[in-house]
Amino acid sequence: AQKVTQAQTEISVVEKEDVTLDCVYETRDTTYYLFWYKQPPSGELVFLIRRNSFDEQNEISGRYSWNFQKSTSSFNFTITASQVVDSAVYFCALSEATNSKLTFGKGITLSVRP
Amino acid sequence: DTEVTQTPKHLVMGMTNKKSLKCEQHMGHRAMYWYKQKAKKPPELMFVYSYEKLSINESVPSRFSPECPNSSLLNLHLHALQPEDSALYLCASSQDRSSYNEQFFGPGTRLTVL
């Protein structure tokens, strides 16, 4: 069965600090997909990134970067020079090729203080 | 148009009322989803429609009745709800049900059952 663990529940940082959100997953499939979503207080989940199991290249998008390591079953998300607008709940999620259902982690509440 | 819209934004209803939640997308997506999200929890899948046919019902009580009138619209009919059904109801869509497709979420309907 697939599982996503986000061990951190709440993180508080001061603006301009770097912050890393951890995600560890479990799956028996060799083909799977990992996602990160952001949920600001308004409620809408915003898609940030998808990574497939065959692509271990790290990705950078502006202040956001993702580190995918199959050896440790981790897909961590780093925000560089955090801003108040980054305050939100961040969910890591997994879907398997044999099961299109999206499994979410419990989410990490990030608070960025001015 | 890359958004999913949901109406109403807020809904308060009594346990004997009948109401409906609406969701619309114009991205040409052929899979649509209903999720339920309680406070400080991840979204929980309720229903999946694929090409306008119900493909997944996650053992949801019959007081929730989904409907997909066409490829752009998704409704959730509510009847005889319980106070524990109070939650944020999120609609999402994706290109199709394939595991690699990211889901695009609407802003949700905050439902309160008195």
PDB file of C-alpha atoms in Angstrom:
ATOM      1  CA  ALA A   1       0.000   0.000   0.000  1.00  0.00           C
ATOM      2  CA  GLN A   2       1.177   3.486  -0.733  1.00  0.00           C
ATOM      3  CA  LYS A   3       1.972   5.884   2.080  1.00  0.00           C
ATOM      4  CA  VAL A   4       3.329   9.409   2.420  1.00  0.00           C
ATOM      5  CA  THR A   5       4.884  10.674   5.632  1.00  0.00           C
ATOM      6  CA  GLN A   6       5.427  14.326   6.405  1.00  0.00           C
ATOM      7  CA  ALA A   7       6.955  14.132   9.869  1.00  0.00           C
ATOM      8  CA  GLN A   8       7.095  17.887  10.394  1.00  0.00           C
ATOM      9  CA  THR A   9       3.681  19.274  11.338  1.00  0.00           C
ATOM     10  CA  GLU A  10       4.395  22.956  11.855  1.00  0.00           C
ATOM     11  CA  ILE A  11       7.397  25.087  10.924  1.00  0.00           C
ATOM     12  CA  SER A  12       7.862  28.741  11.748  1.00  0.00           C
ATOM     13  CA  VAL A  13      10.598  30.844  10.188  1.00  0.00           C
ATOM     14  CA  VAL A  14      11.465  34.487   9.828  1.00  0.00           C
ATOM     15  CA  GLU A  15      11.279  36.040   6.398  1.00  0.00           C
ATOM     16  CA  LYS A  16      14.352  35.464   4.199  1.00  0.00           C
ATOM     17  CA  GLU A  17      15.267  32.249   5.978  1.00  0.00           C
ATOM     18  CA  ASP A  18      15.591  29.082   3.922  1.00  0.00           C
ATOM     19  CA  VAL A  19      13.286  26.236   4.901  1.00  0.00           C
ATOM     20  CA  THR A  20      13.103  22.574   3.874  1.00  0.00           C
ATOM     21  CA  LEU A  21       9.922  20.542   4.013  1.00  0.00           C
ATOM     22  CA  ASP A  22      10.485  16.805   4.252  1.00  0.00           C
ATOM     23  CA  CYS A  23       8.515  14.069   2.497  1.00  0.00           C
ATOM     24  CA  VAL A  24       9.117  10.331   2.728  1.00  0.00           C
ATOM     25  CA  TYR A  25       7.055   7.858   0.740  1.00  0.00           C
ATOM     26  CA  GLU A  26       6.410   4.122   0.553  1.00  0.00           C
ATOM     27  CA  THR A  27       5.319   2.220  -2.503  1.00  0.00           C
ATOM     28  CA  ARG A  28       5.768  -1.230  -4.029  1.00  0.00           C
ATOM     29  CA  ASP A  29       5.350   0.044  -7.574  1.00  0.00           C
ATOM     30  CA  THR A  30       8.381   0.775  -9.702  1.00  0.00           C
ATOM     31  CA  THR A  31       6.456   3.447 -11.561  1.00  0.00           C
ATOM     32  CA  TYR A  32       4.945   6.199  -9.468  1.00  0.00           C
ATOM     33  CA  TYR A  33       4.501   9.941  -9.339  1.00  0.00           C
ATOM     34  CA  LEU A  34       5.177  12.425  -6.603  1.00  0.00           C
ATOM     35  CA  PHE A  35       3.516  15.796  -6.193  1.00  0.00           C
ATOM     36  CA  TRP A  36       3.689  18.847  -4.006  1.00  0.00           C
ATOM     37  CA  TYR A  37       0.660  21.053  -3.422  1.00  0.00           C
ATOM     38  CA  LYS A  38       0.341  24.345  -1.549  1.00  0.00           C
ATOM     39  CA  GLN A  39      -2.845  25.219   0.329  1.00  0.00           C
ATOM     40  CA  PRO A  40      -2.979  28.882   1.400  1.00  0.00           C
ATOM     41  CA  PRO A  41      -5.592  30.037   3.940  1.00  0.00           C
ATOM     42  CA  SER A  42      -8.048  30.632   1.097  1.00  0.00           C
ATOM     43  CA  GLY A  43      -8.396  26.859   0.815  1.00  0.00           C
ATOM     44  CA  GLU A  44      -7.520  26.090  -2.790  1.00  0.00           C
ATOM     45  CA  LEU A  45      -4.795  23.491  -3.341  1.00  0.00           C
ATOM     46  CA  VAL A  46      -2.254  24.800  -5.805  1.00  0.00           C
ATOM     47  CA  PHE A  47      -0.189  22.317  -7.804  1.00  0.00           C
ATOM     48  CA  LEU A  48       3.544  23.007  -7.508  1.00  0.00           C
ATOM     49  CA  ILE A  49       5.410  20.094  -9.078  1.00  0.00           C
ATOM     50  CA  ARG A  50       5.173  16.532 -10.347  1.00  0.00           C
ATOM     51  CA  ARG A  51       8.120  14.156 -10.460  1.00  0.00           C
ATOM     52  CA  ASN A  52       8.015  10.633 -11.915  1.00  0.00           C
ATOM     53  CA  SER A  53       9.953   7.744 -10.451  1.00  0.00           C
ATOM     54  CA  PHE A  54      12.330   7.520 -13.406  1.00  0.00           C
ATOM     55  CA  ASP A  55      13.483  11.088 -13.183  1.00  0.00           C
ATOM     56  CA  GLU A  56      15.736  11.791 -10.221  1.00  0.00           C
ATOM     57  CA  GLN A  57      16.924  15.135 -11.474  1.00  0.00           C
ATOM     58  CA  ASN A  58      16.488  17.875  -8.963  1.00  0.00           C
ATOM     59  CA  GLU A  59      14.381  20.803 -10.039  1.00  0.00           C
ATOM     60  CA  ILE A  60      14.569  24.488  -9.349  1.00  0.00           C
ATOM     61  CA  SER A  61      11.829  27.002 -10.020  1.00  0.00           C
ATOM     62  CA  GLY A  62      12.657  30.462  -8.755  1.00  0.00           C
ATOM     63  CA  ARG A  63      12.940  30.283  -4.972  1.00  0.00           C
ATOM     64  CA  TYR A  64      11.596  26.712  -4.933  1.00  0.00           C
ATOM     65  CA  SER A  65      13.700  23.590  -5.336  1.00  0.00           C
ATOM     66  CA  TRP A  66      12.991  19.909  -4.989  1.00  0.00           C
ATOM     67  CA  ASN A  67      15.344  17.072  -4.112  1.00  0.00           C
ATOM     68  CA  PHE A  68      14.177  13.593  -5.148  1.00  0.00           C
ATOM     69  CA  GLN A  69      16.210  10.674  -3.821  1.00  0.00           C
ATOM     70  CA  LYS A  70      14.959   7.152  -4.561  1.00  0.00           C
ATOM     71  CA  SER A  71      17.631   5.641  -2.312  1.00  0.00           C
ATOM     72  CA  THR A  72      15.994   7.208   0.725  1.00  0.00           C
ATOM     73  CA  SER A  73      12.438   7.378  -0.714  1.00  0.00           C
ATOM     74  CA  SER A  74      12.379  11.093  -0.134  1.00  0.00           C
ATOM     75  CA  PHE A  75      11.108  14.078  -2.093  1.00  0.00           C
ATOM     76  CA  ASN A  76      12.029  17.176  -0.136  1.00  0.00           C
ATOM     77  CA  PHE A  77      11.031  20.739  -0.919  1.00  0.00           C
ATOM     78  CA  THR A  78      13.191  23.768  -0.134  1.00  0.00           C
ATOM     79  CA  ILE A  79      12.063  27.375  -0.181  1.00  0.00           C
ATOM     80  CA  THR A  80      14.956  29.812  -0.389  1.00  0.00           C
ATOM     81  CA  ALA A  81      14.638  33.304   1.068  1.00  0.00           C
ATOM     82  CA  SER A  82      11.130  32.634   2.357  1.00  0.00           C
ATOM     83  CA  GLN A  83       8.442  35.294   2.147  1.00  0.00           C
ATOM     84  CA  VAL A  84       5.265  35.916   4.111  1.00  0.00           C
ATOM     85  CA  VAL A  85       3.248  34.819   1.060  1.00  0.00           C
ATOM     86  CA  ASP A  86       4.784  31.371   1.408  1.00  0.00           C
ATOM     87  CA  SER A  87       2.747  30.839   4.576  1.00  0.00           C
ATOM     88  CA  ALA A  88       0.467  27.904   3.818  1.00  0.00           C
ATOM     89  CA  VAL A  89      -0.039  24.199   4.343  1.00  0.00           C
ATOM     90  CA  TYR A  90       2.121  22.115   2.037  1.00  0.00           C
ATOM     91  CA  PHE A  91       1.105  18.608   1.034  1.00  0.00           C
ATOM     92  CA  CYS A  92       3.270  15.951  -0.526  1.00  0.00           C
ATOM     93  CA  ALA A  93       1.317  13.318  -2.464  1.00  0.00           C
ATOM     94  CA  LEU A  94       1.925  10.059  -4.315  1.00  0.00           C
ATOM     95  CA  SER A  95       0.112   8.139  -7.024  1.00  0.00           C
ATOM     96  CA  GLU A  96       1.100   4.759  -8.387  1.00  0.00           C
ATOM     97  CA  ALA A  97       0.870   3.686 -12.007  1.00  0.00           C
ATOM     98  CA  THR A  98      -1.401   0.831 -10.910  1.00  0.00           C
ATOM     99  CA  ASN A  99      -3.555   3.022  -8.687  1.00  0.00           C
ATOM    100  CA  SER A 100      -4.389   6.511  -9.822  1.00  0.00           C
ATOM    101  CA  LYS A 101      -5.692   7.504  -6.403  1.00  0.00           C
ATOM    102  CA  LEU A 102      -3.682  10.371  -4.940  1.00  0.00           C
ATOM    103  CA  THR A 103      -2.378   9.649  -1.445  1.00  0.00           C
ATOM    104  CA  PHE A 104      -1.593  12.755   0.577  1.00  0.00           C
ATOM    105  CA  GLY A 105       0.715  13.221   3.510  1.00  0.00           C
ATOM    106  CA  LYS A 106      -0.713  14.933   6.581  1.00  0.00           C
ATOM    107  CA  GLY A 107       0.631  18.304   5.490  1.00  0.00           C
ATOM    108  CA  ILE A 108       3.105  20.791   6.942  1.00  0.00           C
ATOM    109  CA  THR A 109       1.917  24.175   8.153  1.00  0.00           C
ATOM    110  CA  LEU A 110       4.538  26.763   7.293  1.00  0.00           C
ATOM    111  CA  SER A 111       4.391  30.178   8.942  1.00  0.00           C
ATOM    112  CA  VAL A 112       6.724  32.871   7.673  1.00  0.00           C
ATOM    113  CA  ARG A 113       6.950  35.831  10.036  1.00  0.00           C
ATOM    114  CA  PRO A 114       7.952  39.289   8.825  1.00  0.00           C
TER     115      PRO A 114
ATOM    116  CA  ASP B   1      -9.071  29.118 -18.745  1.00  0.00           C
ATOM    117  CA  THR B   2      -7.063  27.095 -16.250  1.00  0.00           C
ATOM    118  CA  GLU B   3      -9.272  27.186 -13.225  1.00  0.00           C
ATOM    119  CA  VAL B   4     -11.836  25.112 -11.433  1.00  0.00           C
ATOM    120  CA  THR B   5     -14.734  27.067  -9.997  1.00  0.00           C
ATOM    121  CA  GLN B   6     -16.986  26.015  -7.148  1.00  0.00           C
ATOM    122  CA  THR B   7     -20.240  27.446  -5.845  1.00  0.00           C
ATOM    123  CA  PRO B   8     -21.246  28.371  -3.277  1.00  0.00           C
ATOM    124  CA  LYS B   9     -18.170  29.413  -1.303  1.00  0.00           C
ATOM    125  CA  HIS B  10     -19.967  28.941   1.994  1.00  0.00           C
ATOM    126  CA  LEU B  11     -23.059  26.933   2.847  1.00  0.00           C
ATOM    127  CA  VAL B  12     -24.913  26.528   6.104  1.00  0.00           C
ATOM    128  CA  MET B  13     -27.648  23.928   6.202  1.00  0.00           C
ATOM    129  CA  GLY B  14     -29.822  22.090   8.650  1.00  0.00           C
ATOM    130  CA  MET B  15     -29.912  18.339   8.911  1.00  0.00           C
ATOM    131  CA  THR B  16     -33.217  18.138   7.047  1.00  0.00           C
ATOM    132  CA  ASN B  17     -32.230  20.387   4.139  1.00  0.00           C
ATOM    133  CA  LYS B  18     -31.374  19.405   0.612  1.00  0.00           C
ATOM    134  CA  LYS B  19     -28.643  21.380  -1.095  1.00  0.00           C
ATOM    135  CA  SER B  20     -26.204  21.002  -3.960  1.00  0.00           C
ATOM    136  CA  LEU B  21     -22.584  21.924  -4.496  1.00  0.00           C
ATOM    137  CA  LYS B  22     -21.467  22.813  -8.000  1.00  0.00           C
ATOM    138  CA  CYS B  23     -18.124  22.542  -9.737  1.00  0.00           C
ATOM    139  CA  GLU B  24     -17.137  23.627 -13.228  1.00  0.00           C
ATOM    140  CA  GLN B  25     -14.016  23.438 -15.360  1.00  0.00           C
ATOM    141  CA  HIS B  26     -13.358  24.459 -18.947  1.00  0.00           C
ATOM    142  CA  MET B  27      -9.952  22.886 -19.425  1.00  0.00           C
ATOM    143  CA  GLY B  28     -11.316  19.936 -21.386  1.00  0.00           C
ATOM    144  CA  HIS B  29     -10.470  17.594 -18.529  1.00  0.00           C
ATOM    145  CA  ARG B  30     -12.203  14.239 -18.544  1.00  0.00           C
ATOM    146  CA  ALA B  31     -11.681  13.269 -14.910  1.00  0.00           C
ATOM    147  CA  MET B  32     -13.325  15.097 -12.036  1.00  0.00           C
ATOM    148  CA  TYR B  33     -13.102  14.491  -8.313  1.00  0.00           C
ATOM    149  CA  TRP B  34     -14.813  15.334  -5.041  1.00  0.00           C
ATOM    150  CA  TYR B  35     -12.744  15.515  -1.869  1.00  0.00           C
ATOM    151  CA  LYS B  36     -13.717  16.208   1.720  1.00  0.00           C
ATOM    152  CA  GLN B  37     -11.237  18.007   3.963  1.00  0.00           C
ATOM    153  CA  LYS B  38     -11.579  18.420   7.702  1.00  0.00           C
ATOM    154  CA  ALA B  39      -9.578  21.065   9.530  1.00  0.00           C
ATOM    155  CA  LYS B  40      -5.864  20.326   9.800  1.00  0.00           C
ATOM    156  CA  LYS B  41      -6.228  17.116   7.772  1.00  0.00           C
ATOM    157  CA  PRO B  42      -5.369  16.217   4.183  1.00  0.00           C
ATOM    158  CA  PRO B  43      -8.118  15.938   1.567  1.00  0.00           C
ATOM    159  CA  GLU B  44      -9.972  12.621   1.506  1.00  0.00           C
ATOM    160  CA  LEU B  45     -11.197  11.301  -1.815  1.00  0.00           C
ATOM    161  CA  MET B  46     -14.954  10.788  -2.076  1.00  0.00           C
ATOM    162  CA  PHE B  47     -15.799  10.246  -5.750  1.00  0.00           C
ATOM    163  CA  VAL B  48     -14.097  10.111  -9.121  1.00  0.00           C
ATOM    164  CA  TYR B  49     -15.784  10.598 -12.469  1.00  0.00           C
ATOM    165  CA  SER B  50     -14.036   9.540 -15.635  1.00  0.00           C
ATOM    166  CA  TYR B  51     -15.550  10.499 -18.990  1.00  0.00           C
ATOM    167  CA  GLU B  52     -18.751  11.421 -17.143  1.00  0.00           C
ATOM    168  CA  LYS B  53     -19.117   8.027 -15.540  1.00  0.00           C
ATOM    169  CA  LEU B  54     -18.662   7.315 -11.853  1.00  0.00           C
ATOM    170  CA  SER B  55     -15.512   5.225 -11.532  1.00  0.00           C
ATOM    171  CA  ILE B  56     -14.701   5.455  -7.829  1.00  0.00           C
ATOM    172  CA  ASN B  57     -16.961   5.771  -4.791  1.00  0.00           C
ATOM    173  CA  GLU B  58     -14.888   5.613  -1.641  1.00  0.00           C
ATOM    174  CA  SER B  59     -17.715   4.068   0.406  1.00  0.00           C
ATOM    175  CA  VAL B  60     -19.331   7.448   0.879  1.00  0.00           C
ATOM    176  CA  PRO B  61     -22.701   7.494   2.709  1.00  0.00           C
ATOM    177  CA  SER B  62     -25.714   7.752   0.441  1.00  0.00           C
ATOM    178  CA  ARG B  63     -26.615  11.156   1.859  1.00  0.00           C
ATOM    179  CA  PHE B  64     -23.952  12.399  -0.572  1.00  0.00           C
ATOM    180  CA  SER B  65     -25.013  11.915  -4.180  1.00  0.00           C
ATOM    181  CA  PRO B  66     -22.699  12.938  -7.030  1.00  0.00           C
ATOM    182  CA  GLU B  67     -23.785  13.817 -10.525  1.00  0.00           C
ATOM    183  CA  CYS B  68     -21.856  14.639 -13.690  1.00  0.00           C
ATOM    184  CA  PRO B  69     -24.300  16.219 -16.165  1.00  0.00           C
ATOM    185  CA  ASN B  70     -21.576  16.841 -18.763  1.00  0.00           C
ATOM    186  CA  SER B  71     -17.822  16.879 -19.109  1.00  0.00           C
ATOM    187  CA  SER B  72     -17.499  20.360 -17.611  1.00  0.00           C
ATOM    188  CA  LEU B  73     -19.838  20.102 -14.643  1.00  0.00           C
ATOM    189  CA  LEU B  74     -19.841  18.132 -11.430  1.00  0.00           C
ATOM    190  CA  ASN B  75     -22.477  18.350  -8.735  1.00  0.00           C
ATOM    191  CA  LEU B  76     -22.680  16.981  -5.227  1.00  0.00           C
ATOM    192  CA  HIS B  77     -26.213  16.654  -3.887  1.00  0.00           C
ATOM    193  CA  LEU B  78     -26.563  16.745  -0.126  1.00  0.00           C
ATOM    194  CA  HIS B  79     -29.494  15.411   1.874  1.00  0.00           C
ATOM    195  CA  ALA B  80     -30.028  14.690   5.556  1.00  0.00           C
ATOM    196  CA  LEU B  81     -26.459  15.516   6.484  1.00  0.00           C
ATOM    197  CA  GLN B  82     -25.014  15.206   9.958  1.00  0.00           C
ATOM    198  CA  PRO B  83     -23.008  17.831  11.879  1.00  0.00           C
ATOM    199  CA  GLU B  84     -19.877  15.710  11.397  1.00  0.00           C
ATOM    200  CA  ASP B  85     -20.228  16.281   7.650  1.00  0.00           C
ATOM    201  CA  SER B  86     -19.181  19.893   8.189  1.00  0.00           C
ATOM    202  CA  ALA B  87     -15.969  20.341   6.221  1.00  0.00           C
ATOM    203  CA  LEU B  88     -14.350  21.943   3.196  1.00  0.00           C
ATOM    204  CA  TYR B  89     -15.504  20.192   0.026  1.00  0.00           C
ATOM    205  CA  LEU B  90     -13.007  20.409  -2.782  1.00  0.00           C
ATOM    206  CA  CYS B  91     -13.564  19.678  -6.434  1.00  0.00           C
ATOM    207  CA  ALA B  92     -10.664  18.824  -8.717  1.00  0.00           C
ATOM    208  CA  SER B  93     -10.120  17.903 -12.328  1.00  0.00           C
ATOM    209  CA  SER B  94      -7.362  16.317 -14.381  1.00  0.00           C
ATOM    210  CA  GLN B  95      -6.787  15.581 -18.034  1.00  0.00           C
ATOM    211  CA  ASP B  96      -7.834  12.010 -17.428  1.00  0.00           C
ATOM    212  CA  ARG B  97      -7.511   9.448 -14.637  1.00  0.00           C
ATOM    213  CA  SER B  98      -3.923   8.530 -15.466  1.00  0.00           C
ATOM    214  CA  SER B  99      -1.676   8.557 -12.412  1.00  0.00           C
ATOM    215  CA  TYR B 100       0.791  11.071 -13.815  1.00  0.00           C
ATOM    216  CA  ASN B 101      -1.751  13.812 -14.372  1.00  0.00           C
ATOM    217  CA  GLU B 102      -1.771  16.565 -11.834  1.00  0.00           C
ATOM    218  CA  GLN B 103      -5.116  17.495 -10.386  1.00  0.00           C
ATOM    219  CA  PHE B 104      -6.308  21.081 -10.445  1.00  0.00           C
ATOM    220  CA  PHE B 105      -8.370  22.065  -7.437  1.00  0.00           C
ATOM    221  CA  GLY B 106     -11.130  24.572  -6.952  1.00  0.00           C
ATOM    222  CA  PRO B 107     -11.317  26.913  -3.951  1.00  0.00           C
ATOM    223  CA  GLY B 108     -13.785  24.670  -2.161  1.00  0.00           C
ATOM    224  CA  THR B 109     -17.136  25.054  -0.457  1.00  0.00           C
ATOM    225  CA  ARG B 110     -17.064  25.450   3.314  1.00  0.00           C
ATOM    226  CA  LEU B 111     -20.059  23.505   4.552  1.00  0.00           C
ATOM    227  CA  THR B 112     -21.532  23.837   8.011  1.00  0.00           C
ATOM    228  CA  VAL B 113     -24.289  21.453   9.077  1.00  0.00           C
ATOM    229  CA  LEU B 114     -26.305  22.602  12.072  1.00  0.00           C
TER     230      LEU B 114
END
